[in-house]
């Protein structure tokens, strides 16, 4: 397979990761990093952050060890700002706000949100009604915990459409409807603001959903710098 290359810099590359592909090798003969390195004709690329296998969208990969170290620092200091899109059939307990709490391991590889706040996961969110029983969520994680957004959505009473781990009573879907839509960061003094719409999934193509995405100002501002 070939990846969509959304932005190429001498020190890093931003690609569109399709849903259903792991950023790790898993059981595949070749992993994402090896496939991408072959595609762009370099010996190696460095994975500097992760997306769940079920999540689509923007993924940064470094092209040298120095930039990999710099991106690791930027992510650790929460200086790379991410915006995700999600869909749910369920109306949330509140339409917007913060979801804060410690995360602890639960059963079957899942996590759960706790009321304690010793080292909490923090997510800012807002939601819009697309049509009866279908809501679009804009999620801005302030921390980077495993399954953070999926757990946050479940805690709101709005499990993500198609998320079989955290929404076991939701109907089976063609994908999990979580998408990494926008990245904003500064690298070596230059500001970057990259946005991309989700490509896979029937529900993303609904006119009511596309209209709400287009109405949100971040897609007007998000751009690929020249």
mmCIF file of C-alpha atoms in Angstrom:
data_model
loop_
_atom_site.group_PDB
_atom_site.id
_atom_site.type_symbol
_atom_site.label_atom_id
_atom_site.label_comp_id
_atom_site.label_asym_id
_atom_site.label_seq_id
_atom_site.Cartn_x
_atom_site.Cartn_y
_atom_site.Cartn_z
ATOM 1 C CA UNK A 1 0.000 0.000 0.000
ATOM 2 C CA UNK A 2 1.000 3.630 -0.442
ATOM 3 C CA UNK A 3 0.357 6.313 2.145
ATOM 4 C CA UNK A 4 -1.004 9.763 1.398
ATOM 5 C CA UNK A 5 1.884 12.155 2.061
ATOM 6 C CA UNK A 6 0.323 15.348 3.373
ATOM 7 C CA UNK A 7 3.480 17.318 4.110
ATOM 8 C CA UNK A 8 7.190 16.662 3.598
ATOM 9 C CA UNK A 9 9.901 18.561 5.451
ATOM 10 C CA UNK A 10 13.607 17.793 5.444
ATOM 11 C CA UNK A 11 13.296 16.658 9.086
ATOM 12 C CA UNK A 12 9.839 15.048 9.211
ATOM 13 C CA UNK A 13 6.855 13.875 7.209
ATOM 14 C CA UNK A 14 3.123 13.980 7.948
ATOM 15 C CA UNK A 15 1.008 11.184 6.497
ATOM 16 C CA UNK A 16 -2.604 10.060 6.551
ATOM 17 C CA UNK A 17 -2.803 6.809 8.534
ATOM 18 C CA UNK A 18 -5.813 4.773 7.436
ATOM 19 C CA UNK A 19 -8.025 3.139 10.048
ATOM 20 C CA UNK A 20 -7.316 -0.540 10.599
ATOM 21 C CA UNK A 21 -3.535 -0.182 10.283
ATOM 22 C CA UNK A 22 -1.320 -0.474 13.335
ATOM 23 C CA UNK A 23 1.601 1.895 13.801
ATOM 24 C CA UNK A 24 3.477 -1.172 15.071
ATOM 25 C CA UNK A 25 4.402 -4.233 13.049
ATOM 26 C CA UNK A 26 1.924 -6.596 14.761
ATOM 27 C CA UNK A 27 1.650 -9.821 12.723
ATOM 28 C CA UNK A 28 2.231 -8.131 9.364
ATOM 29 C CA UNK A 29 5.294 -8.948 7.296
ATOM 30 C CA UNK A 30 6.206 -5.253 7.203
ATOM 31 C CA UNK A 31 5.204 -2.491 9.585
ATOM 32 C CA UNK A 32 4.104 1.057 8.844
ATOM 33 C CA UNK A 33 7.565 2.583 9.317
ATOM 34 C CA UNK A 34 9.228 0.097 6.954
ATOM 35 C CA UNK A 35 6.552 0.566 4.303
ATOM 36 C CA UNK A 36 6.789 4.344 4.500
ATOM 37 C CA UNK A 37 10.603 4.340 4.390
ATOM 38 C CA UNK A 38 10.466 2.282 1.195
ATOM 39 C CA UNK A 39 7.812 4.538 -0.309
ATOM 40 C CA UNK A 40 9.811 7.742 0.174
ATOM 41 C CA UNK A 41 13.193 6.147 -0.545
ATOM 42 C CA UNK A 42 14.945 6.525 2.804
ATOM 43 C CA UNK A 43 16.634 3.996 5.049
ATOM 44 C CA UNK A 44 14.570 4.698 8.152
ATOM 45 C CA UNK A 45 11.780 6.821 9.621
ATOM 46 C CA UNK A 46 11.167 7.381 13.339
ATOM 47 C CA UNK A 47 7.781 6.961 15.010
ATOM 48 C CA UNK A 48 7.381 9.901 17.425
ATOM 49 C CA UNK A 49 3.752 9.419 18.508
ATOM 50 C CA UNK A 50 0.992 6.875 18.068
ATOM 51 C CA UNK A 51 -2.555 6.437 16.861
ATOM 52 C CA UNK A 52 -4.704 3.459 17.812
ATOM 53 C CA UNK A 53 -5.135 0.885 15.072
ATOM 54 C CA UNK A 54 -8.824 1.838 14.777
ATOM 55 C CA UNK A 55 -8.062 5.572 14.461
ATOM 56 C CA UNK A 56 -7.414 7.312 11.154
ATOM 57 C CA UNK A 57 -5.716 10.610 10.462
ATOM 58 C CA UNK A 58 -2.575 12.672 10.868
ATOM 59 C CA UNK A 59 0.651 10.969 11.904
ATOM 60 C CA UNK A 60 4.072 12.631 12.182
ATOM 61 C CA UNK A 61 7.225 10.614 11.508
ATOM 62 C CA UNK A 62 10.747 11.986 11.922
ATOM 63 C CA UNK A 63 13.364 11.572 9.197
ATOM 64 C CA UNK A 64 16.428 11.691 11.449
ATOM 65 C CA UNK A 65 17.367 10.988 15.052
ATOM 66 C CA UNK A 66 17.715 14.674 15.959
ATOM 67 C CA UNK A 67 14.199 15.600 14.867
ATOM 68 C CA UNK A 68 12.859 12.438 16.512
ATOM 69 C CA UNK A 69 14.327 13.650 19.817
ATOM 70 C CA UNK A 70 12.866 17.137 19.270
ATOM 71 C CA UNK A 71 9.375 15.801 18.532
ATOM 72 C CA UNK A 72 9.555 13.493 21.538
ATOM 73 C CA UNK A 73 10.270 16.571 23.656
ATOM 74 C CA UNK A 74 7.429 18.575 22.066
ATOM 75 C CA UNK A 75 4.954 15.761 22.702
ATOM 76 C CA UNK A 76 6.195 15.248 26.266
ATOM 77 C CA UNK A 77 5.712 18.959 26.966
ATOM 78 C CA UNK A 78 2.233 18.936 25.339
ATOM 79 C CA UNK A 79 3.307 21.537 22.789
ATOM 80 C CA UNK A 80 1.741 19.714 19.857
ATOM 81 C CA UNK A 81 -1.967 20.475 19.853
ATOM 82 C CA UNK A 82 -4.266 17.795 18.438
ATOM 83 C CA UNK A 83 -7.909 17.883 17.451
ATOM 84 C CA UNK A 84 -9.900 14.708 16.817
ATOM 85 C CA UNK A 85 -13.339 14.078 15.355
ATOM 86 C CA UNK A 86 -15.661 11.375 16.671
ATOM 87 C CA UNK A 87 -19.238 10.260 16.082
ATOM 88 C CA UNK A 88 -21.689 8.773 18.565
ATOM 89 C CA UNK A 89 -25.354 7.750 18.605
ATOM 90 C CA UNK A 90 -25.655 8.804 22.249
ATOM 91 C CA UNK A 91 -26.239 12.301 23.596
ATOM 92 C CA UNK A 92 -23.508 13.205 26.147
ATOM 93 C CA UNK A 93 -24.137 14.110 29.774
ATOM 94 C CA UNK A 94 -23.020 17.643 28.860
ATOM 95 C CA UNK A 95 -22.490 19.252 25.452
ATOM 96 C CA UNK A 96 -19.023 20.666 26.108
ATOM 97 C CA UNK A 97 -16.403 20.956 28.795
ATOM 98 C CA UNK A 98 -13.515 19.012 30.305
ATOM 99 C CA UNK A 99 -13.202 15.312 31.105
ATOM 100 C CA UNK A 100 -10.629 14.788 33.867
ATOM 101 C CA UNK A 101 -9.619 11.688 35.815
ATOM 102 C CA UNK A 102 -6.962 9.071 36.381
ATOM 103 C CA UNK A 103 -7.025 6.076 34.057
ATOM 104 C CA UNK A 104 -6.587 2.532 35.323
ATOM 105 C CA UNK A 105 -6.468 -0.798 33.548
ATOM 106 C CA UNK A 106 -9.719 -2.732 33.335
ATOM 107 C CA UNK A 107 -10.518 -6.090 31.714
ATOM 108 C CA UNK A 108 -9.711 -7.339 28.209
ATOM 109 C CA UNK A 109 -7.144 -4.654 27.410
ATOM 110 C CA UNK A 110 -9.531 -1.810 28.228
ATOM 111 C CA UNK A 111 -9.038 1.169 30.535
ATOM 112 C CA UNK A 112 -11.419 2.993 32.835
ATOM 113 C CA UNK A 113 -11.698 6.583 34.034
ATOM 114 C CA UNK A 114 -11.500 7.163 37.791
ATOM 115 C CA UNK A 115 -12.600 10.092 39.910
ATOM 116 C CA UNK A 116 -9.125 10.521 41.395
ATOM 117 C CA UNK A 117 -6.782 13.094 39.841
ATOM 118 C CA UNK A 118 -3.247 12.091 40.813
ATOM 119 C CA UNK A 119 -1.983 11.913 37.197
ATOM 120 C CA UNK A 120 -5.158 12.582 35.257
ATOM 121 C CA UNK A 121 -6.076 12.282 31.612
ATOM 122 C CA UNK A 122 -7.533 15.607 30.482
ATOM 123 C CA UNK A 123 -9.714 16.070 27.401
ATOM 124 C CA UNK A 124 -11.523 19.194 26.237
ATOM 125 C CA UNK A 125 -14.562 18.534 24.076
ATOM 126 C CA UNK A 126 -17.603 20.001 22.405
ATOM 127 C CA UNK A 127 -20.410 18.254 20.573
ATOM 128 C CA UNK A 128 -22.975 19.139 17.927
ATOM 129 C CA UNK A 129 -26.148 17.405 16.836
ATOM 130 C CA UNK A 130 -25.967 16.333 13.184
ATOM 131 C CA UNK A 131 -29.427 14.755 13.100
ATOM 132 C CA UNK A 132 -31.606 12.850 15.587
ATOM 133 C CA UNK A 133 -29.467 10.282 17.451
ATOM 134 C CA UNK A 134 -26.216 11.259 15.736
ATOM 135 C CA UNK A 135 -23.670 13.629 17.302
ATOM 136 C CA UNK A 136 -20.327 14.951 16.118
ATOM 137 C CA UNK A 137 -17.609 15.514 18.744
ATOM 138 C CA UNK A 138 -14.519 17.719 18.584
ATOM 139 C CA UNK A 139 -11.953 16.337 21.034
ATOM 140 C CA UNK A 140 -8.785 18.119 22.163
ATOM 141 C CA UNK A 141 -6.633 15.909 24.412
ATOM 142 C CA UNK A 142 -4.481 17.877 26.831
ATOM 143 C CA UNK A 143 -2.592 14.705 27.810
ATOM 144 C CA UNK A 144 -1.600 11.595 25.873
ATOM 145 C CA UNK A 145 -2.837 8.510 27.701
ATOM 146 C CA UNK A 146 -3.572 5.134 26.100
ATOM 147 C CA UNK A 147 -7.182 4.981 24.805
ATOM 148 C CA UNK A 148 -7.772 8.386 26.420
ATOM 149 C CA UNK A 149 -10.387 9.651 23.958
ATOM 150 C CA UNK A 150 -12.257 6.367 23.701
ATOM 151 C CA UNK A 151 -12.480 6.145 27.503
ATOM 152 C CA UNK A 152 -13.478 9.822 27.749
ATOM 153 C CA UNK A 153 -16.329 9.316 25.285
ATOM 154 C CA UNK A 154 -17.569 6.276 27.184
ATOM 155 C CA UNK A 155 -17.489 8.279 30.421
ATOM 156 C CA UNK A 156 -19.753 10.878 28.813
ATOM 157 C CA UNK A 157 -22.284 8.156 28.037
ATOM 158 C CA UNK A 158 -21.453 8.561 24.338
ATOM 159 C CA UNK A 159 -19.252 5.645 23.228
ATOM 160 C CA UNK A 160 -17.701 6.169 19.809
ATOM 161 C CA UNK A 161 -19.623 4.679 16.921
ATOM 162 C CA UNK A 162 -18.118 1.300 16.024
ATOM 163 C CA UNK A 163 -15.880 1.054 19.100
ATOM 164 C CA UNK A 164 -16.354 -2.588 20.024
ATOM 165 C CA UNK A 165 -14.106 -2.363 23.106
ATOM 166 C CA UNK A 166 -15.820 0.584 24.805
ATOM 167 C CA UNK A 167 -19.265 0.481 23.231
ATOM 168 C CA UNK A 168 -20.198 -3.176 23.286
ATOM 169 C CA UNK A 169 -23.924 -2.497 22.968
ATOM 170 C CA UNK A 170 -23.545 -0.235 19.924
ATOM 171 C CA UNK A 171 -24.332 -1.648 16.458
ATOM 172 C CA UNK A 172 -21.493 -3.138 14.429
ATOM 173 C CA UNK A 173 -20.017 -0.609 12.013
ATOM 174 C CA UNK A 174 -17.559 -0.477 9.110
ATOM 175 C CA UNK A 175 -14.989 1.269 11.342
ATOM 176 C CA UNK A 176 -14.463 3.003 14.672
ATOM 177 C CA UNK A 177 -15.415 6.623 14.068
ATOM 178 C CA UNK A 178 -12.414 8.379 15.611
ATOM 179 C CA UNK A 179 -10.174 10.538 13.411
ATOM 180 C CA UNK A 180 -7.055 12.634 14.102
ATOM 181 C CA UNK A 181 -8.064 15.724 12.157
ATOM 182 C CA UNK A 182 -5.677 18.541 13.001
ATOM 183 C CA UNK A 183 -2.135 19.147 14.284
ATOM 184 C CA UNK A 184 -0.788 22.536 15.385
ATOM 185 C CA UNK A 185 2.819 22.943 16.491
ATOM 186 C CA UNK A 186 6.002 24.966 16.167
ATOM 187 C CA UNK A 187 9.172 23.297 14.919
ATOM 188 C CA UNK A 188 12.490 25.183 14.782
ATOM 189 C CA UNK A 189 10.716 28.525 14.864
ATOM 190 C CA UNK A 190 8.141 27.780 12.150
ATOM 191 C CA UNK A 191 4.457 27.252 12.870
ATOM 192 C CA UNK A 192 2.600 24.351 11.286
ATOM 193 C CA UNK A 193 -1.157 23.875 11.097
ATOM 194 C CA UNK A 194 -2.279 20.802 9.171
ATOM 195 C CA UNK A 195 -5.830 19.479 8.886
ATOM 196 C CA UNK A 196 -7.372 16.578 6.999
ATOM 197 C CA UNK A 197 -10.890 15.185 6.731
ATOM 198 C CA UNK A 198 -11.618 11.493 7.321
ATOM 199 C CA UNK A 199 -11.650 9.364 4.175
ATOM 200 C CA UNK A 200 -12.895 5.939 5.261
ATOM 201 C CA UNK A 201 -16.323 5.260 6.735
ATOM 202 C CA UNK A 202 -19.870 5.584 5.426
ATOM 203 C CA UNK A 203 -21.028 7.733 8.326
ATOM 204 C CA UNK A 204 -18.357 10.380 7.672
ATOM 205 C CA UNK A 205 -19.892 10.813 4.207
ATOM 206 C CA UNK A 206 -23.357 11.734 5.460
ATOM 207 C CA UNK A 207 -24.318 15.248 4.375
ATOM 208 C CA UNK A 208 -25.375 16.220 7.904
ATOM 209 C CA UNK A 209 -21.958 15.213 9.279
ATOM 210 C CA UNK A 210 -19.954 16.884 6.516
ATOM 211 C CA UNK A 211 -21.951 20.085 6.988
ATOM 212 C CA UNK A 212 -21.160 20.237 10.719
ATOM 213 C CA UNK A 213 -17.478 19.543 10.074
ATOM 214 C CA UNK A 214 -17.318 22.275 7.439
ATOM 215 C CA UNK A 215 -19.074 24.763 9.722
ATOM 216 C CA UNK A 216 -16.428 24.387 12.415
ATOM 217 C CA UNK A 217 -13.755 27.077 12.086
ATOM 218 C CA UNK A 218 -10.758 24.815 12.556
ATOM 219 C CA UNK A 219 -11.051 23.356 9.059
ATOM 220 C CA UNK A 220 -11.106 26.865 7.672
ATOM 221 C CA UNK A 221 -7.840 27.634 9.475
ATOM 222 C CA UNK A 222 -6.134 24.266 9.174
ATOM 223 C CA UNK A 223 -3.817 24.255 6.194
ATOM 224 C CA UNK A 224 -0.750 22.564 4.807
ATOM 225 C CA UNK A 225 2.094 25.126 4.775
ATOM 226 C CA UNK A 226 4.106 25.638 1.594
#
